[in-house]
């Protein structure tokens, strides 16, 4: 069963714009992770944020975590056509990593 | 380091057959997880192995089984295939700390 729910399901933006994706989850977690998947391929780990952290940066990525609201957001700044992919949040509590259904991001050049 | 290797990349089977998928983790990684990905259900957890022991199992029927060998390589088997088993099967390994997963490219299984 899905723990995380991403919002929106699909997002289309112009190159150079920022893209924001949100994730909500249901139970307590140890950490929350974001992954990227290019069409039909394996997932690639982007960033991990622990339950005691509120914000984390990695290059053009910024992740926030609000454990009181059980939600996270992923911001990709200055997006590029190469950022076109599906993005998944995944949560880890006392269970194996559980994934949401993802946000499909299209960046138009 | 070489990444996670899954074989075969594509597979076509017919209903009632069985199939075995293979996964070689990143060298030194002792944990291997399997996921099924479909357009309707998204990524569903199948199994997790650590040092040849199944540590967790997802909510799949007994037709789905797996194992891990002493070299950490893993296989999963699906018997009596059904049309609904058509999916991308993803294997992932993790190392010390067991936090983030490194995924293979997957095996695309089509059941006709």
PDB file of N, CA and C in Angstrom, chain B residues 5 8-9 16 18-19 23-24 31 33 35 37 43 45 49-50 53 57 60 68-69 72-73 76 82 86 104:
ATOM      1  N   UNK B   5      22.787  -4.767 -11.292  1.00  0.00           N
ATOM      2  CA  UNK B   5      22.551  -5.374 -12.599  1.00  0.00           C
ATOM      3  C   UNK B   5      21.382  -6.323 -12.537  1.00  0.00           C
ATOM      4  N   UNK B   8      16.858 -10.828 -17.111  1.00  0.00           N
ATOM      5  CA  UNK B   8      17.041 -10.132 -18.381  1.00  0.00           C
ATOM      6  C   UNK B   8      16.408  -8.746 -18.347  1.00  0.00           C
ATOM      7  N   UNK B   9      16.584  -7.963 -19.355  1.00  0.00           N
ATOM      8  CA  UNK B   9      15.998  -6.624 -19.413  1.00  0.00           C
ATOM      9  C   UNK B   9      14.535  -6.710 -19.828  1.00  0.00           C
ATOM     10  N   UNK B  16       0.407 -19.002 -17.047  1.00  0.00           N
ATOM     11  CA  UNK B  16       0.655 -20.334 -16.531  1.00  0.00           C
ATOM     12  C   UNK B  16       2.128 -20.700 -16.447  1.00  0.00           C
ATOM     13  N   UNK B  18       6.252 -20.037 -15.595  1.00  0.00           N
ATOM     14  CA  UNK B  18       6.947 -19.425 -14.468  1.00  0.00           C
ATOM     15  C   UNK B  18       8.151 -18.657 -14.988  1.00  0.00           C
ATOM     16  N   UNK B  19       8.670 -17.774 -14.157  1.00  0.00           N
ATOM     17  CA  UNK B  19       9.777 -16.932 -14.590  1.00  0.00           C
ATOM     18  C   UNK B  19      10.720 -16.689 -13.416  1.00  0.00           C
ATOM     19  N   UNK B  23      19.228 -10.570 -10.016  1.00  0.00           N
ATOM     20  CA  UNK B  23      19.711  -9.258  -9.584  1.00  0.00           C
ATOM     21  C   UNK B  23      21.086  -9.413  -8.936  1.00  0.00           C
ATOM     22  N   UNK B  24      22.055  -8.650  -9.429  1.00  0.00           N
ATOM     23  CA  UNK B  24      23.370  -8.596  -8.792  1.00  0.00           C
ATOM     24  C   UNK B  24      23.536  -7.224  -8.150  1.00  0.00           C
ATOM     25  N   UNK B  31      22.145  -5.988   1.362  1.00  0.00           N
ATOM     26  CA  UNK B  31      20.685  -5.931   1.368  1.00  0.00           C
ATOM     27  C   UNK B  31      20.159  -5.770  -0.055  1.00  0.00           C
ATOM     28  N   UNK B  33      16.399  -5.506  -2.202  1.00  0.00           N
ATOM     29  CA  UNK B  33      14.937  -5.374  -2.161  1.00  0.00           C
ATOM     30  C   UNK B  33      14.392  -5.506  -3.567  1.00  0.00           C
ATOM     31  N   UNK B  35      10.872  -4.677  -6.006  1.00  0.00           N
ATOM     32  CA  UNK B  35       9.637  -3.928  -6.139  1.00  0.00           C
ATOM     33  C   UNK B  35       8.981  -4.264  -7.478  1.00  0.00           C
ATOM     34  N   UNK B  37       6.464  -2.568 -10.291  1.00  0.00           N
ATOM     35  CA  UNK B  37       5.919  -1.272 -10.681  1.00  0.00           C
ATOM     36  C   UNK B  37       4.931  -1.440 -11.827  1.00  0.00           C
ATOM     37  N   UNK B  43       4.673   1.652  -7.329  1.00  0.00           N
ATOM     38  CA  UNK B  43       5.737   0.778  -6.822  1.00  0.00           C
ATOM     39  C   UNK B  43       5.243   0.023  -5.602  1.00  0.00           C
ATOM     40  N   UNK B  45       6.137  -2.997  -2.819  1.00  0.00           N
ATOM     41  CA  UNK B  45       7.231  -3.758  -2.214  1.00  0.00           C
ATOM     42  C   UNK B  45       6.931  -5.242  -2.268  1.00  0.00           C
ATOM     43  N   UNK B  49      15.858  -8.853   1.351  1.00  0.00           N
ATOM     44  CA  UNK B  49      16.777  -9.869   1.856  1.00  0.00           C
ATOM     45  C   UNK B  49      18.020  -9.204   2.416  1.00  0.00           C
ATOM     46  N   UNK B  50      18.541  -9.817   3.446  1.00  0.00           N
ATOM     47  CA  UNK B  50      19.802  -9.369   4.035  1.00  0.00           C
ATOM     48  C   UNK B  50      20.574 -10.601   4.450  1.00  0.00           C
ATOM     49  N   UNK B  53      18.836 -13.943   4.283  1.00  0.00           N
ATOM     50  CA  UNK B  53      17.608 -14.101   5.066  1.00  0.00           C
ATOM     51  C   UNK B  53      16.558 -13.101   4.581  1.00  0.00           C
ATOM     52  N   UNK B  57       8.524  -9.043   3.824  1.00  0.00           N
ATOM     53  CA  UNK B  57       7.791  -9.517   2.662  1.00  0.00           C
ATOM     54  C   UNK B  57       6.563  -8.637   2.476  1.00  0.00           C
ATOM     55  N   UNK B  60       1.968  -9.911  -1.331  1.00  0.00           N
ATOM     56  CA  UNK B  60       1.817 -10.578  -2.618  1.00  0.00           C
ATOM     57  C   UNK B  60       1.518 -12.049  -2.367  1.00  0.00           C
ATOM     58  N   UNK B  68      18.206 -15.180  -1.698  1.00  0.00           N
ATOM     59  CA  UNK B  68      19.476 -14.472  -1.819  1.00  0.00           C
ATOM     60  C   UNK B  68      20.595 -15.463  -1.566  1.00  0.00           C
ATOM     61  N   UNK B  69      21.641 -15.357  -2.350  1.00  0.00           N
ATOM     62  CA  UNK B  69      22.761 -16.274  -2.255  1.00  0.00           C
ATOM     63  C   UNK B  69      23.872 -15.675  -1.384  1.00  0.00           C
ATOM     64  N   UNK B  72      25.389 -12.409  -2.175  1.00  0.00           N
ATOM     65  CA  UNK B  72      24.391 -11.329  -2.140  1.00  0.00           C
ATOM     66  C   UNK B  72      23.543 -11.219  -3.401  1.00  0.00           C
ATOM     67  N   UNK B  73      23.882 -11.957  -4.433  1.00  0.00           N
ATOM     68  CA  UNK B  73      23.020 -11.971  -5.610  1.00  0.00           C
ATOM     69  C   UNK B  73      21.647 -12.510  -5.214  1.00  0.00           C
ATOM     70  N   UNK B  76      14.274 -13.659  -7.992  1.00  0.00           N
ATOM     71  CA  UNK B  76      12.877 -13.788  -7.623  1.00  0.00           C
ATOM     72  C   UNK B  76      12.193 -14.653  -8.672  1.00  0.00           C
ATOM     73  N   UNK B  82       0.126 -14.804 -14.291  1.00  0.00           N
ATOM     74  CA  UNK B  82      -1.182 -14.255 -14.654  1.00  0.00           C
ATOM     75  C   UNK B  82      -0.960 -12.968 -15.456  1.00  0.00           C
ATOM     76  N   UNK B  86       2.139  -8.696 -15.399  1.00  0.00           N
ATOM     77  CA  UNK B  86       2.891  -7.848 -16.323  1.00  0.00           C
ATOM     78  C   UNK B  86       3.274  -6.563 -15.611  1.00  0.00           C
ATOM     79  N   UNK B 104      18.490  -1.095  -9.955  1.00  0.00           N
ATOM     80  CA  UNK B 104      18.841  -1.550 -11.281  1.00  0.00           C
ATOM     81  C   UNK B 104      17.879  -0.965 -12.302  1.00  0.00           C
TER      82      UNK B 104
END
